[in-house]
mmCIF file of C-alpha atoms in Angstrom:
data_model
loop_
_atom_site.group_PDB
_atom_site.id
_atom_site.type_symbol
_atom_site.label_atom_id
_atom_site.label_comp_id
_atom_site.label_asym_id
_atom_site.label_seq_id
_atom_site.Cartn_x
_atom_site.Cartn_y
_atom_site.Cartn_z
ATOM 1 C CA MET A 1 0.000 0.000 0.000
ATOM 2 C CA SER A 2 1.159 3.523 -0.814
ATOM 3 C CA THR A 3 2.536 5.724 1.963
ATOM 4 C CA ALA A 4 1.113 8.834 0.262
ATOM 5 C CA PRO A 5 -1.493 10.707 2.334
ATOM 6 C CA PHE A 6 -5.152 9.992 1.684
ATOM 7 C CA PRO A 7 -6.277 12.589 -0.880
ATOM 8 C CA TYR A 8 -9.357 13.775 1.052
ATOM 9 C CA LYS A 9 -9.762 15.096 4.581
ATOM 10 C CA LEU A 10 -13.430 14.123 4.798
ATOM 11 C CA VAL A 11 -15.446 11.109 3.635
ATOM 12 C CA ALA A 12 -19.210 11.789 3.680
ATOM 13 C CA THR A 13 -21.497 8.786 3.295
ATOM 14 C CA ASP A 14 -25.234 8.532 2.981
ATOM 15 C CA LEU A 15 -26.742 5.704 5.024
ATOM 16 C CA ASP A 16 -29.627 3.818 3.379
ATOM 17 C CA GLY A 17 -28.741 2.372 -0.011
ATOM 18 C CA THR A 18 -25.141 3.506 0.395
ATOM 19 C CA LEU A 19 -23.338 2.616 3.624
ATOM 20 C CA LEU A 20 -26.016 0.136 4.682
ATOM 21 C CA ARG A 21 -26.582 -3.046 2.724
ATOM 22 C CA SER A 22 -30.102 -4.209 1.921
ATOM 23 C CA ASP A 23 -30.215 -6.092 5.247
ATOM 24 C CA ASP A 24 -29.443 -2.832 7.129
ATOM 25 C CA THR A 25 -25.918 -3.931 8.090
ATOM 26 C CA VAL A 26 -22.485 -2.514 7.277
ATOM 27 C CA SER A 27 -20.093 -5.084 5.837
ATOM 28 C CA ARG A 28 -16.780 -5.921 7.462
ATOM 29 C CA ARG A 29 -14.988 -4.852 4.279
ATOM 30 C CA THR A 30 -16.586 -1.409 4.379
ATOM 31 C CA ARG A 31 -15.914 -1.042 8.109
ATOM 32 C CA ASP A 32 -12.246 -1.908 7.521
ATOM 33 C CA ALA A 33 -11.938 0.549 4.616
ATOM 34 C CA LEU A 34 -13.415 3.377 6.687
ATOM 35 C CA ALA A 35 -11.130 2.484 9.596
ATOM 36 C CA ALA A 36 -8.129 2.622 7.274
ATOM 37 C CA VAL A 37 -9.220 6.017 5.963
ATOM 38 C CA THR A 38 -9.602 7.473 9.443
ATOM 39 C CA ALA A 39 -6.248 5.971 10.454
ATOM 40 C CA ALA A 40 -4.804 7.841 7.469
ATOM 41 C CA GLY A 41 -6.080 11.107 8.927
ATOM 42 C CA ALA A 42 -9.435 11.657 7.228
ATOM 43 C CA ALA A 43 -12.731 12.107 9.053
ATOM 44 C CA HIS A 44 -15.872 10.106 8.261
ATOM 45 C CA ILE A 45 -19.287 11.738 8.543
ATOM 46 C CA VAL A 46 -22.584 9.928 8.074
ATOM 47 C CA VAL A 47 -25.044 12.201 6.241
ATOM 48 C CA THR A 48 -28.551 10.758 6.293
ATOM 49 C CA GLY A 49 -32.157 11.682 5.775
ATOM 50 C CA ARG A 50 -33.027 9.771 8.929
ATOM 51 C CA ALA A 51 -33.529 11.846 12.045
ATOM 52 C CA VAL A 52 -31.334 11.078 15.055
ATOM 53 C CA PRO A 53 -33.673 8.557 16.760
ATOM 54 C CA TRP A 54 -33.608 6.388 13.615
ATOM 55 C CA THR A 55 -29.834 6.768 13.194
ATOM 56 C CA ARG A 56 -28.377 6.504 16.684
ATOM 57 C CA HIS A 57 -28.492 2.698 17.003
ATOM 58 C CA ILE A 58 -26.575 2.255 13.746
ATOM 59 C CA LEU A 59 -23.869 4.696 14.801
ATOM 60 C CA ASP A 60 -23.570 2.995 18.176
ATOM 61 C CA ASP A 61 -23.206 -0.403 16.492
ATOM 62 C CA LEU A 62 -20.411 0.977 14.313
ATOM 63 C CA GLY A 63 -18.605 2.373 17.348
ATOM 64 C CA TYR A 64 -18.986 5.746 15.635
ATOM 65 C CA ASP A 65 -18.179 8.643 17.969
ATOM 66 C CA GLY A 66 -17.841 11.585 15.571
ATOM 67 C CA LEU A 67 -20.335 13.992 14.038
ATOM 68 C CA ALA A 68 -23.319 12.881 11.976
ATOM 69 C CA VAL A 69 -25.678 14.934 9.853
ATOM 70 C CA CYS A 70 -29.265 13.727 10.252
ATOM 71 C CA GLY A 71 -32.757 14.715 9.162
ATOM 72 C CA GLN A 72 -31.704 15.765 5.629
ATOM 73 C CA GLY A 73 -29.290 18.291 7.134
ATOM 74 C CA ALA A 74 -31.576 19.591 9.885
ATOM 75 C CA GLN A 75 -29.554 18.030 12.712
ATOM 76 C CA VAL A 76 -25.850 17.907 13.482
ATOM 77 C CA TYR A 77 -25.412 15.172 16.077
ATOM 78 C CA HIS A 78 -22.367 14.309 18.198
ATOM 79 C CA ALA A 79 -22.516 10.519 18.318
ATOM 80 C CA GLY A 80 -19.832 10.121 20.977
ATOM 81 C CA GLU A 81 -21.594 12.493 23.356
ATOM 82 C CA HIS A 82 -25.152 11.556 22.312
ATOM 83 C CA ARG A 83 -26.221 15.172 21.939
ATOM 84 C CA LEU A 84 -27.584 17.501 19.297
ATOM 85 C CA LEU A 85 -25.277 20.349 18.322
ATOM 86 C CA THR A 86 -27.697 22.053 15.929
ATOM 87 C CA SER A 87 -31.314 21.430 15.014
ATOM 88 C CA LEU A 88 -33.542 23.206 12.499
ATOM 89 C CA THR A 89 -37.307 22.745 12.636
ATOM 90 C CA LEU A 90 -40.014 23.032 10.004
ATOM 91 C CA ASP A 91 -42.364 26.016 10.408
ATOM 92 C CA ARG A 92 -45.620 24.196 11.083
ATOM 93 C CA GLN A 93 -47.866 27.029 9.904
ATOM 94 C CA LEU A 94 -45.945 27.266 6.633
ATOM 95 C CA ALA A 95 -45.999 23.483 6.251
ATOM 96 C CA GLY A 96 -49.755 23.428 6.765
ATOM 97 C CA LEU A 97 -50.179 26.093 4.090
ATOM 98 C CA ALA A 98 -47.959 24.127 1.702
ATOM 99 C CA LEU A 99 -49.982 20.947 2.287
ATOM 100 C CA SER A 100 -53.247 22.775 1.642
ATOM 101 C CA LYS A 101 -51.948 24.206 -1.629
ATOM 102 C CA LEU A 102 -50.535 20.862 -2.718
ATOM 103 C CA GLU A 103 -53.700 18.915 -1.914
ATOM 104 C CA ALA A 104 -55.731 21.505 -3.833
ATOM 105 C CA GLU A 105 -53.552 20.666 -6.828
ATOM 106 C CA VAL A 106 -53.137 16.871 -6.621
ATOM 107 C CA GLY A 107 -55.818 15.682 -4.183
ATOM 108 C CA PRO A 108 -55.570 14.125 -0.701
ATOM 109 C CA LEU A 109 -52.168 13.007 0.580
ATOM 110 C CA ALA A 110 -51.181 10.418 3.157
ATOM 111 C CA LEU A 111 -48.934 11.957 5.787
ATOM 112 C CA ALA A 112 -46.292 11.153 8.363
ATOM 113 C CA ALA A 113 -44.153 13.452 10.473
ATOM 114 C CA SER A 114 -40.740 13.300 12.116
ATOM 115 C CA GLN A 115 -40.648 15.094 15.445
ATOM 116 C CA ASP A 116 -37.589 17.096 16.398
ATOM 117 C CA GLY A 117 -35.183 16.159 19.181
ATOM 118 C CA LEU A 118 -33.076 13.249 20.374
ATOM 119 C CA ASP A 119 -36.184 11.214 21.178
ATOM 120 C CA GLY A 120 -38.597 12.592 18.589
ATOM 121 C CA GLU A 121 -41.115 10.060 17.311
ATOM 122 C CA VAL A 122 -42.256 9.405 13.747
ATOM 123 C CA LEU A 123 -46.021 9.769 13.569
ATOM 124 C CA ILE A 124 -47.957 7.895 10.867
ATOM 125 C CA ALA A 125 -51.421 9.044 9.767
ATOM 126 C CA PRO A 126 -54.032 6.565 8.465
ATOM 127 C CA GLY A 127 -53.300 5.565 4.880
ATOM 128 C CA TYR A 128 -49.570 6.215 5.001
ATOM 129 C CA ARG A 129 -47.610 3.165 3.837
ATOM 130 C CA ALA A 130 -44.863 2.780 6.420
ATOM 131 C CA GLN A 131 -41.574 1.133 5.475
ATOM 132 C CA GLY A 132 -41.070 -2.396 6.754
ATOM 133 C CA GLY A 133 -38.308 -3.208 9.196
ATOM 134 C CA PRO A 134 -37.346 -2.416 12.756
ATOM 135 C CA LEU A 135 -37.686 1.392 12.739
ATOM 136 C CA PRO A 136 -40.330 2.481 15.248
ATOM 137 C CA TYR A 137 -43.300 4.709 14.460
ATOM 138 C CA VAL A 138 -46.473 5.767 16.231
ATOM 139 C CA PRO A 139 -49.891 5.552 14.511
ATOM 140 C CA MET A 140 -51.943 8.755 14.774
ATOM 141 C CA LYS A 141 -55.612 8.703 15.716
ATOM 142 C CA ASP A 142 -56.229 12.462 15.714
ATOM 143 C CA PRO A 143 -54.899 14.631 12.832
ATOM 144 C CA ALA A 144 -54.099 17.365 15.362
ATOM 145 C CA GLU A 145 -51.312 15.146 16.715
ATOM 146 C CA LEU A 146 -49.364 15.921 13.539
ATOM 147 C CA TRP A 147 -48.821 19.501 14.646
ATOM 148 C CA ALA A 148 -48.568 19.006 18.403
ATOM 149 C CA ALA A 149 -44.759 19.161 18.679
ATOM 150 C CA PRO A 150 -41.852 20.700 16.713
ATOM 151 C CA LEU A 151 -41.078 18.798 13.494
ATOM 152 C CA ASN A 152 -37.986 18.448 11.345
ATOM 153 C CA LYS A 153 -39.923 17.204 8.297
ATOM 154 C CA LEU A 154 -43.121 15.785 6.855
ATOM 155 C CA TYR A 155 -43.457 12.705 4.687
ATOM 156 C CA ILE A 156 -46.062 12.695 1.908
ATOM 157 C CA GLN A 157 -47.523 9.953 -0.283
ATOM 158 C CA HIS A 158 -50.136 10.017 -3.049
ATOM 159 C CA PRO A 159 -52.502 7.152 -3.924
ATOM 160 C CA VAL A 160 -51.725 7.373 -7.665
ATOM 161 C CA LEU A 161 -48.676 9.527 -8.347
ATOM 162 C CA GLY A 162 -45.266 7.843 -8.159
ATOM 163 C CA ASP A 163 -42.391 9.253 -6.138
ATOM 164 C CA ASP A 164 -40.825 11.236 -8.983
ATOM 165 C CA GLU A 165 -44.192 12.560 -10.175
ATOM 166 C CA LEU A 166 -45.207 13.620 -6.669
ATOM 167 C CA THR A 167 -41.860 15.316 -6.088
ATOM 168 C CA ARG A 168 -42.137 17.280 -9.349
ATOM 169 C CA ALA A 169 -45.737 18.283 -8.632
ATOM 170 C CA ALA A 170 -44.901 19.396 -5.104
ATOM 171 C CA ARG A 171 -41.900 21.442 -6.209
ATOM 172 C CA ALA A 172 -43.938 23.124 -8.923
ATOM 173 C CA THR A 173 -46.786 23.934 -6.535
ATOM 174 C CA VAL A 174 -45.126 24.819 -3.206
ATOM 175 C CA GLY A 175 -41.421 25.087 -4.038
ATOM 176 C CA GLY A 176 -41.367 28.721 -2.910
ATOM 177 C CA LEU A 177 -42.633 27.820 0.557
ATOM 178 C CA VAL A 178 -40.758 24.608 1.423
ATOM 179 C CA ASP A 179 -38.180 22.270 -0.060
ATOM 180 C CA VAL A 180 -39.259 18.878 -1.396
ATOM 181 C CA VAL A 181 -36.932 15.892 -1.797
ATOM 182 C CA MET A 182 -37.233 12.282 -2.860
ATOM 183 C CA ALA A 183 -35.122 10.302 -0.420
ATOM 184 C CA GLY A 184 -35.962 6.680 -1.267
ATOM 185 C CA PRO A 185 -38.737 4.401 -2.507
ATOM 186 C CA GLY A 186 -42.011 5.729 -1.108
ATOM 187 C CA ILE A 187 -40.201 8.548 0.711
ATOM 188 C CA VAL A 188 -41.015 12.081 -0.446
ATOM 189 C CA GLU A 189 -40.310 14.713 2.180
ATOM 190 C CA ILE A 190 -41.232 18.326 2.903
ATOM 191 C CA LEU A 191 -38.389 20.273 4.529
ATOM 192 C CA PRO A 192 -37.647 23.836 5.620
ATOM 193 C CA LEU A 193 -36.912 26.023 2.604
ATOM 194 C CA GLY A 194 -33.188 26.077 1.834
ATOM 195 C CA LEU A 195 -32.379 22.965 3.880
ATOM 196 C CA SER A 196 -30.357 20.160 2.303
ATOM 197 C CA LYS A 197 -27.718 17.623 3.176
ATOM 198 C CA ALA A 198 -25.190 20.157 1.898
ATOM 199 C CA THR A 199 -26.191 22.790 4.463
ATOM 200 C CA GLY A 200 -25.933 20.326 7.342
ATOM 201 C CA LEU A 201 -22.678 18.856 6.048
ATOM 202 C CA SER A 202 -21.109 22.278 5.639
ATOM 203 C CA LEU A 203 -21.937 23.092 9.281
ATOM 204 C CA ALA A 204 -20.425 19.831 10.495
ATOM 205 C CA ALA A 205 -17.359 20.223 8.262
ATOM 206 C CA ARG A 206 -16.762 23.736 9.563
ATOM 207 C CA ARG A 207 -16.556 22.343 13.085
ATOM 208 C CA LEU A 208 -13.816 19.994 11.825
ATOM 209 C CA GLY A 209 -11.995 22.717 9.896
ATOM 210 C CA VAL A 210 -12.670 20.945 6.596
ATOM 211 C CA ARG A 211 -13.980 22.360 3.299
ATOM 212 C CA GLY A 212 -16.014 20.957 0.449
ATOM 213 C CA ALA A 213 -12.838 20.942 -1.628
ATOM 214 C CA ASP A 214 -11.424 18.391 0.850
ATOM 215 C CA THR A 215 -14.434 16.062 0.649
ATOM 216 C CA ILE A 216 -15.475 12.900 -1.188
ATOM 217 C CA ALA A 217 -19.170 12.037 -0.882
ATOM 218 C CA PHE A 218 -21.135 8.825 -1.505
ATOM 219 C CA GLY A 219 -24.882 8.559 -2.104
ATOM 220 C CA ASP A 220 -27.748 6.921 -3.955
ATOM 221 C CA MET A 221 -30.793 9.220 -4.115
ATOM 222 C CA PRO A 222 -31.769 12.673 -5.450
ATOM 223 C CA ASN A 223 -31.576 14.117 -1.943
ATOM 224 C CA ASP A 224 -27.805 13.554 -2.212
ATOM 225 C CA ILE A 225 -27.481 15.924 -5.193
ATOM 226 C CA PRO A 226 -26.763 19.049 -3.064
ATOM 227 C CA MET A 227 -24.116 17.104 -1.122
ATOM 228 C CA PHE A 228 -22.436 16.144 -4.405
ATOM 229 C CA GLY A 229 -22.543 19.794 -5.441
ATOM 230 C CA TRP A 230 -20.784 20.818 -2.229
ATOM 231 C CA ALA A 231 -18.131 18.082 -2.224
ATOM 232 C CA ALA A 232 -15.111 17.944 -4.496
ATOM 233 C CA HIS A 233 -15.978 14.443 -5.705
ATOM 234 C CA GLY A 234 -19.371 12.726 -5.736
ATOM 235 C CA VAL A 235 -19.618 8.942 -6.051
ATOM 236 C CA ALA A 236 -22.973 7.351 -6.881
ATOM 237 C CA MET A 237 -23.686 3.738 -6.030
ATOM 238 C CA ALA A 238 -24.579 1.339 -8.864
ATOM 239 C CA ASN A 239 -28.070 1.151 -7.347
ATOM 240 C CA ALA A 240 -28.442 4.946 -7.350
ATOM 241 C CA HIS A 241 -31.306 6.934 -8.839
ATOM 242 C CA ASP A 242 -30.624 8.140 -12.391
ATOM 243 C CA GLU A 243 -30.811 11.803 -11.303
ATOM 244 C CA LEU A 244 -27.889 11.307 -8.949
ATOM 245 C CA LYS A 245 -25.874 9.273 -11.427
ATOM 246 C CA ALA A 246 -26.258 12.140 -13.905
ATOM 247 C CA VAL A 247 -24.354 14.560 -11.627
ATOM 248 C CA ALA A 248 -21.846 12.113 -10.092
ATOM 249 C CA GLN A 249 -18.155 12.235 -10.986
ATOM 250 C CA GLU A 250 -17.927 8.471 -10.491
ATOM 251 C CA ILE A 251 -20.185 5.418 -10.219
ATOM 252 C CA THR A 252 -19.085 2.568 -7.991
ATOM 253 C CA ALA A 253 -20.469 -0.863 -7.142
ATOM 254 C CA SER A 254 -23.788 -1.204 -5.321
ATOM 255 C CA ASN A 255 -24.308 -0.925 -1.586
ATOM 256 C CA ASP A 256 -24.606 -4.713 -1.434
ATOM 257 C CA ASP A 257 -21.278 -5.083 -3.253
ATOM 258 C CA ASP A 258 -19.217 -2.805 -0.976
ATOM 259 C CA GLY A 259 -19.209 0.154 -3.357
ATOM 260 C CA ILE A 260 -17.786 2.524 -0.748
ATOM 261 C CA ALA A 261 -14.955 0.133 0.098
ATOM 262 C CA VAL A 262 -14.115 -0.355 -3.595
ATOM 263 C CA VAL A 263 -13.413 3.367 -4.034
ATOM 264 C CA LEU A 264 -11.680 3.911 -0.692
ATOM 265 C CA GLU A 265 -9.378 0.930 -1.200
ATOM 266 C CA GLN A 266 -8.349 2.267 -4.592
ATOM 267 C CA LEU A 267 -7.602 5.680 -3.115
ATOM 268 C CA LEU A 268 -5.638 4.176 -0.238
ATOM 269 C CA ALA A 269 -3.552 2.117 -2.666
ATOM 270 C CA ALA A 270 -2.870 4.959 -5.099
#
């Protein structure tokens, strides 16, 4: 292996579809590659759409004690200290207005909401198709529960429109009030205007004294596009959405085939 320094000071990785395999685990090969990168002096930051309560157990399992960017950039979390360093919430009045305008355009939506904070719950309204797996959520009985506590984002689904169609319709209708991202299959989100993974990552990187020009980023979905725009080098997984592949500097193997490790090992050996 080369003794040359690792060419980046920061490695930013999305979580679902990128760092995590389809069974929600991180492979030994990928763990070893990230350990080698950090031993070479670079920092690793997880940058995920998941809010902290849905991310914390994964970070703990990895023995991860650095910074993580959660909630599509809304939260900068110190994993080692189990505390939030920054947290941006969605204006609930503005979000309600955006939903009203959007439903007037496309018809009724099924909703879910991610509450702010270290222990914020994900509330699921009737009709919302929750993702399978171990992540906890709380069914809502009264629609007023949706607005009862500070939120970092809303999830929206439509009975007919697909994810890409719903995202385009929402951006066209309410894009001046809120941001709208497609973060995975069945996951279209309403966020505070101007929020992205890039804004959260830039805050975390500033705390580490690192710039976008020092960063390589890995992702798989359109919500990773701003992060690729901020980083010096964006690497899309083989399983990535076509919109992300179109702006990536490089395409690696899939999340199930250790795509992150493939690139990092090449860089370490260069």
